[in-house]
PDB file of C-alpha atoms in Angstrom:
ATOM      1  CA  MET A 286      15.670 -26.694  55.261  1.00 90.00           C
ATOM      2  CA  GLN A 287      14.529 -28.896  58.104  1.00 92.00           C
ATOM      3  CA  PHE A 288      11.007 -29.556  59.297  1.00 93.00           C
ATOM      4  CA  LEU A 289      11.072 -29.598  63.098  1.00 95.00           C
ATOM      5  CA  SER A 290       7.486 -29.799  64.293  1.00 96.00           C
ATOM      6  CA  PHE A 291       3.789 -29.262  63.804  1.00 96.00           C
ATOM      7  CA  ASP A 292       2.716 -26.652  66.332  1.00 97.00           C
ATOM      8  CA  GLY A 293      -0.805 -25.807  65.266  1.00 98.00           C
ATOM      9  CA  PRO A 294      -4.081 -27.656  65.600  1.00 98.00           C
ATOM     10  CA  PHE A 295      -5.097 -30.383  63.184  1.00 98.00           C
ATOM     11  CA  VAL A 296      -8.282 -29.655  61.236  1.00 97.00           C
ATOM     12  CA  ASN A 297      -9.861 -32.769  59.757  1.00 94.00           C
ATOM     13  CA  GLY A 298      -6.502 -34.436  60.121  1.00 95.00           C
ATOM     14  CA  ILE A 299      -4.618 -31.627  58.433  1.00 96.00           C
ATOM     15  CA  PRO A 300      -1.930 -29.800  60.415  1.00 96.00           C
ATOM     16  CA  THR A 301      -2.317 -26.030  60.297  1.00 98.00           C
ATOM     17  CA  TYR A 302      -0.174 -22.991  61.104  1.00 98.00           C
ATOM     18  CA  PRO A 303       2.282 -22.769  62.691  1.00 98.00           C
ATOM     19  CA  TYR A 304       4.953 -25.249  61.690  1.00 97.00           C
ATOM     20  CA  THR A 305       8.479 -24.883  63.015  1.00 97.00           C
ATOM     21  CA  LEU A 306      11.317 -25.002  60.490  1.00 95.00           C
ATOM     22  CA  GLN A 307      15.045 -24.418  60.553  1.00 95.00           C
ATOM     23  CA  ILE A 308      17.490 -23.386  57.865  1.00 94.00           C
ATOM     24  CA  ASN A 309      20.862 -25.020  58.355  1.00 92.00           C
ATOM     25  CA  ASP A 310      21.846 -24.044  61.894  1.00 88.00           C
ATOM     26  CA  SER A 311      19.597 -21.005  62.163  1.00 92.00           C
ATOM     27  CA  LEU A 312      17.283 -20.398  65.061  1.00 95.00           C
ATOM     28  CA  PRO A 313      14.014 -22.271  64.548  1.00 96.00           C
ATOM     29  CA  PHE A 314      11.221 -20.124  63.152  1.00 96.00           C
ATOM     30  CA  LEU A 315       7.503 -20.374  62.530  1.00 97.00           C
ATOM     31  CA  ALA A 316       6.198 -20.842  59.015  1.00 97.00           C
ATOM     32  CA  MET A 317       2.884 -21.248  57.239  1.00 98.00           C
ATOM     33  CA  CYS A 318       2.341 -23.823  54.522  1.00 97.00           C
ATOM     34  CA  ASP A 319       0.838 -22.343  51.346  1.00 97.00           C
ATOM     35  CA  ASP A 320       0.684 -25.646  49.513  1.00 94.00           C
ATOM     36  CA  TYR A 321      -2.345 -27.735  50.465  1.00 95.00           C
ATOM     37  CA  TYR A 322      -1.599 -30.615  48.145  1.00 91.00           C
ATOM     38  CA  HIS A 323       1.935 -31.418  49.243  1.00 89.00           C
ATOM     39  CA  ASP A 324       2.842 -33.079  52.490  1.00 84.00           C
ATOM     40  CA  GLY A 325       5.711 -32.787  54.871  1.00 87.00           C
ATOM     41  CA  ALA A 326       6.493 -34.054  58.326  1.00 90.00           C
ATOM     42  CA  PRO A 327       8.885 -33.422  61.193  1.00 92.00           C
ATOM     43  CA  GLY A 328      12.266 -34.828  60.356  1.00 91.00           C
ATOM     44  CA  ASP A 329      12.091 -33.937  56.672  1.00 90.00           C
ATOM     45  CA  VAL A 330      15.221 -32.284  55.320  1.00 89.00           C
ATOM     46  CA  TRP A 331      15.308 -30.770  51.843  1.00 89.00           C
ATOM     47  CA  GLN A 332      16.900 -28.160  49.647  1.00 90.00           C
ATOM     48  CA  ALA A 333      14.887 -24.990  49.150  1.00 92.00           C
ATOM     49  CA  ASN A 334      15.103 -21.790  47.205  1.00 93.00           C
ATOM     50  CA  LEU A 335      14.421 -18.701  49.309  1.00 95.00           C
ATOM     51  CA  THR A 336      12.585 -15.813  47.695  1.00 96.00           C
ATOM     52  CA  SER A 337      11.992 -12.424  49.249  1.00 95.00           C
ATOM     53  CA  LEU A 338       8.521 -11.191  48.443  1.00 91.00           C
ATOM     54  CA  GLU A 339       9.904  -7.673  48.159  1.00 90.00           C
ATOM     55  CA  THR A 340      11.882  -8.592  45.053  1.00 93.00           C
ATOM     56  CA  GLY A 341       8.738  -9.460  43.122  1.00 92.00           C
ATOM     57  CA  ASP A 342      10.703 -12.206  41.400  1.00 95.00           C
ATOM     58  CA  LEU A 343       8.543 -15.320  41.286  1.00 96.00           C
ATOM     59  CA  SER A 344      10.821 -17.369  39.068  1.00 95.00           C
ATOM     60  CA  LEU A 345      11.600 -19.911  41.792  1.00 93.00           C
ATOM     61  CA  VAL A 346       8.269 -20.214  43.581  1.00 95.00           C
ATOM     62  CA  ARG A 347       5.739 -22.979  43.155  1.00 93.00           C
ATOM     63  CA  PHE A 348       2.705 -20.836  42.369  1.00 95.00           C
ATOM     64  CA  SER A 349       4.245 -18.314  40.013  1.00 95.00           C
ATOM     65  CA  SER A 350       1.173 -18.625  37.813  1.00 96.00           C
ATOM     66  CA  SER A 351      -0.941 -17.227  40.650  1.00 97.00           C
ATOM     67  CA  GLY A 352       0.964 -13.971  40.443  1.00 96.00           C
ATOM     68  CA  LEU A 353       2.607 -11.591  42.862  1.00 96.00           C
ATOM     69  CA  VAL A 354      -0.697 -10.325  44.258  1.00 96.00           C
ATOM     70  CA  ALA A 355      -1.554 -13.820  45.488  1.00 97.00           C
ATOM     71  CA  TYR A 356       1.710 -13.999  47.409  1.00 97.00           C
ATOM     72  CA  GLN A 357       1.157 -10.487  48.767  1.00 96.00           C
ATOM     73  CA  GLU A 358      -2.282 -11.514  49.988  1.00 97.00           C
ATOM     74  CA  ALA A 359      -0.845 -14.629  51.606  1.00 98.00           C
ATOM     75  CA  GLY A 360       1.944 -12.602  53.175  1.00 97.00           C
ATOM     76  CA  TRP A 361      -0.525 -10.117  54.575  1.00 97.00           C
ATOM     77  CA  ILE A 362      -2.588 -12.923  56.131  1.00 98.00           C
ATOM     78  CA  LEU A 363       0.570 -14.376  57.665  1.00 98.00           C
ATOM     79  CA  LEU A 364       1.449 -10.959  59.108  1.00 96.00           C
ATOM     80  CA  GLN A 365      -1.990 -10.744  60.689  1.00 98.00           C
ATOM     81  CA  THR A 366      -1.371 -13.881  62.739  1.00 98.00           C
ATOM     82  CA  GLY A 367       0.796 -11.663  64.906  1.00 97.00           C
ATOM     83  CA  VAL A 368      -2.187  -9.542  65.905  1.00 97.00           C
ATOM     84  CA  THR A 369      -4.936 -12.124  65.723  1.00 98.00           C
ATOM     85  CA  ALA A 370      -6.137 -14.657  68.266  1.00 98.00           C
ATOM     86  CA  SER A 371      -4.680 -18.075  67.636  1.00 98.00           C
ATOM     87  CA  TRP A 372      -8.069 -19.747  67.308  1.00 98.00           C
ATOM     88  CA  GLN A 373      -8.352 -17.979  63.949  1.00 98.00           C
ATOM     89  CA  TRP A 374      -5.025 -19.237  62.635  1.00 98.00           C
ATOM     90  CA  PRO A 375      -6.398 -22.453  61.101  1.00 98.00           C
ATOM     91  CA  ASP A 376      -8.895 -20.432  59.052  1.00 98.00           C
ATOM     92  CA  MET A 377      -6.136 -18.034  58.071  1.00 98.00           C
ATOM     93  CA  ASN A 378      -4.070 -20.987  56.871  1.00 98.00           C
ATOM     94  CA  PHE A 379      -7.020 -22.361  54.910  1.00 98.00           C
ATOM     95  CA  ALA A 380      -7.458 -18.920  53.373  1.00 98.00           C
ATOM     96  CA  VAL A 381      -3.864 -19.015  52.166  1.00 98.00           C
ATOM     97  CA  TRP A 382      -4.303 -22.543  50.829  1.00 98.00           C
ATOM     98  CA  HIS A 383      -7.419 -21.428  48.991  1.00 98.00           C
ATOM     99  CA  ILE A 384      -5.643 -18.453  47.430  1.00 98.00           C
ATOM    100  CA  PHE A 385      -3.193 -20.771  45.697  1.00 98.00           C
ATOM    101  CA  SER A 386      -5.520 -23.744  45.253  1.00 97.00           C
ATOM    102  CA  PRO A 387      -9.126 -22.563  44.835  1.00 98.00           C
ATOM    103  CA  SER A 388     -10.413 -26.134  45.110  1.00 97.00           C
ATOM    104  CA  VAL A 389      -9.525 -26.136  48.816  1.00 98.00           C
ATOM    105  CA  PRO A 390     -12.814 -25.864  50.742  1.00 97.00           C
ATOM    106  CA  ILE A 391     -13.121 -22.926  53.127  1.00 97.00           C
ATOM    107  CA  ASP A 392     -15.630 -21.593  55.614  1.00 97.00           C
ATOM    108  CA  THR A 393     -16.950 -18.085  56.085  1.00 98.00           C
ATOM    109  CA  LEU A 394     -14.112 -16.971  58.355  1.00 98.00           C
ATOM    110  CA  ALA A 395     -11.461 -18.105  55.894  1.00 98.00           C
ATOM    111  CA  GLN A 396     -13.383 -16.282  53.173  1.00 98.00           C
ATOM    112  CA  TYR A 397     -13.356 -13.193  55.380  1.00 98.00           C
ATOM    113  CA  TRP A 398      -9.571 -13.310  55.519  1.00 98.00           C
ATOM    114  CA  ILE A 399      -9.353 -13.683  51.764  1.00 98.00           C
ATOM    115  CA  ASN A 400     -11.641 -10.703  51.325  1.00 98.00           C
ATOM    116  CA  MET A 401      -9.562  -8.622  53.725  1.00 98.00           C
ATOM    117  CA  ALA A 402      -6.333  -9.640  52.020  1.00 98.00           C
ATOM    118  CA  GLN A 403      -7.763  -8.660  48.648  1.00 97.00           C
ATOM    119  CA  ILE A 404      -8.787  -5.266  50.001  1.00 96.00           C
ATOM    120  CA  GLU A 405      -5.337  -4.757  51.486  1.00 94.00           C
ATOM    121  CA  ALA A 406      -3.701  -5.759  48.221  1.00 91.00           C
ATOM    122  CA  GLN A 407      -5.876  -3.274  46.338  1.00 88.00           C
ATOM    123  CA  ASN A 408      -5.038  -0.547  48.819  1.00 88.00           C
ATOM    124  CA  GLY A 409      -1.378  -1.437  48.759  1.00 77.00           C
ATOM    125  CA  SER A 410      -1.357  -1.197  52.505  1.00 52.00           C
ATOM    126  CA  ARG A 411       1.113  -3.224  54.549  1.00 49.00           C
ATOM    127  CA  ALA A 412      -0.247  -2.343  57.943  1.00 44.00           C
ATOM    128  CA  SER A 413      -3.543  -3.236  59.465  1.00 43.00           C
ATOM    129  CA  THR A 414      -5.086  -4.651  62.568  1.00 42.00           C
ATOM    130  CA  SER A 415      -7.651  -7.331  63.037  1.00 38.00           C
ATOM    131  CA  ILE A 416     -11.193  -6.368  63.853  1.00 39.00           C
ATOM    132  CA  TRP A 417     -12.076  -9.893  64.994  1.00 40.00           C
TER     133      TRP A 417
ATOM    134  CA  MET B 234       9.989 -14.949  52.602  1.00 95.00           C
ATOM    135  CA  ILE B 235       8.992 -17.891  50.459  1.00 95.00           C
ATOM    136  CA  ALA B 236      10.785 -21.219  50.858  1.00 94.00           C
ATOM    137  CA  THR B 237      10.221 -23.384  47.799  1.00 93.00           C
ATOM    138  CA  PRO B 238      11.586 -26.890  47.339  1.00 91.00           C
ATOM    139  CA  VAL B 239      14.270 -26.927  44.681  1.00 87.00           C
ATOM    140  CA  ASP B 240      12.203 -29.509  42.853  1.00 74.00           C
ATOM    141  CA  VAL B 241       9.220 -27.222  42.212  1.00 62.00           C
ATOM    142  CA  ASN B 242       7.361 -29.895  40.306  1.00 63.00           C
ATOM    143  CA  ALA B 243       7.602 -32.578  42.959  1.00 62.00           C
ATOM    144  CA  PRO B 244       4.548 -34.821  42.902  1.00 60.00           C
ATOM    145  CA  PRO B 245       2.072 -34.811  45.791  1.00 55.00           C
ATOM    146  CA  THR B 246       3.593 -36.177  49.007  1.00 51.00           C
ATOM    147  CA  GLY B 247       6.709 -34.173  48.145  1.00 56.00           C
ATOM    148  CA  ASP B 248       7.962 -31.255  50.138  1.00 76.00           C
ATOM    149  CA  GLN B 249       5.812 -28.236  50.761  1.00 88.00           C
ATOM    150  CA  GLU B 250       6.285 -24.576  50.037  1.00 93.00           C
ATOM    151  CA  PHE B 251       6.233 -22.310  53.081  1.00 96.00           C
ATOM    152  CA  ILE B 252       5.943 -18.614  53.763  1.00 97.00           C
ATOM    153  CA  TYR B 253       7.513 -17.044  56.809  1.00 97.00           C
ATOM    154  CA  ILE B 254       8.433 -13.678  58.270  1.00 95.00           C
ATOM    155  CA  THR B 255      12.006 -12.591  58.779  1.00 87.00           C
ATOM    156  CA  PRO B 256      12.601 -10.187  61.648  1.00 68.00           C
ATOM    157  CA  GLU B 257      13.424  -6.650  60.598  1.00 59.00           C
ATOM    158  CA  PRO B 258      16.894  -5.397  61.601  1.00 56.00           C
ATOM    159  CA  GLY B 259      15.324  -2.838  63.921  1.00 58.00           C
ATOM    160  CA  SER B 260      13.508  -5.601  65.769  1.00 56.00           C
ATOM    161  CA  LEU B 261      16.739  -7.526  66.242  1.00 52.00           C
ATOM    162  CA  ILE B 262      18.422  -4.423  67.643  1.00 60.00           C
ATOM    163  CA  LEU B 263      15.557  -3.925  70.073  1.00 60.00           C
ATOM    164  CA  LEU B 264      15.758  -7.579  71.110  1.00 54.00           C
ATOM    165  CA  ALA B 265      19.511  -7.350  71.641  1.00 60.00           C
ATOM    166  CA  SER B 266      19.262  -4.144  73.653  1.00 63.00           C
ATOM    167  CA  GLY B 267      16.479  -5.663  75.736  1.00 62.00           C
ATOM    168  CA  CYS B 268      18.615  -8.697  76.517  1.00 55.00           C
ATOM    169  CA  VAL B 269      21.502  -6.458  77.533  1.00 63.00           C
ATOM    170  CA  GLY B 270      19.170  -4.505  79.796  1.00 65.00           C
ATOM    171  CA  ILE B 271      17.805  -7.648  81.438  1.00 62.00           C
ATOM    172  CA  ALA B 272      21.322  -8.957  81.915  1.00 66.00           C
ATOM    173  CA  GLY B 273      22.187  -5.722  83.660  1.00 65.00           C
ATOM    174  CA  LEU B 274      19.231  -6.064  86.002  1.00 64.00           C
ATOM    175  CA  LEU B 275      20.138  -9.641  86.874  1.00 66.00           C
ATOM    176  CA  ARG B 276      23.788  -8.847  87.532  1.00 65.00           C
ATOM    177  CA  PRO B 277      24.615  -8.818  91.261  1.00 63.00           C
ATOM    178  CA  LYS B 278      25.182  -5.327  92.559  1.00 62.00           C
ATOM    179  CA  ALA B 279      28.632  -4.554  93.848  1.00 61.00           C
ATOM    180  CA  SER B 280      28.678  -3.963  97.583  1.00 56.00           C
ATOM    181  CA  SER B 281      30.001  -0.597  98.623  1.00 52.00           C
TER     182      SER B 281
END
């Protein structure tokens, strides 16, 4: 895994979604950090385990104690970036950080995304559109 | 997808965990067919 670049705005000095990563010689792709308390920077290269959310197997993920629903909520928020104005992406990233680390401070818009993700998780729906 | 550092318990300042979306096969097929179509449009027409 290689960290290529920060491509989102910095909020209080913290880079937010999207980041650009690359796996071996794959095409670069956009990713969202779900781990507020660990740092990375362009140029970093590391070994990573890849887990498909569809498997439901959390044995190799960092926040296994948060449970599958937390990852489903985070995944739903990430999916919504595709249909949501980019100015909301930092709040969506903070929402994801807060899901896994509740001590991360969030504003009302980030809380909105958490609420929506929780509703989607309860409904079991994988498709939705933003109303913002 | 979830990309987790092999060392899950790395201390702070270690590598991060990321989530990302992998394209569905159908999307890749659409992309490929679109590229083929564009290539066809850009190809010089044979003069008759």
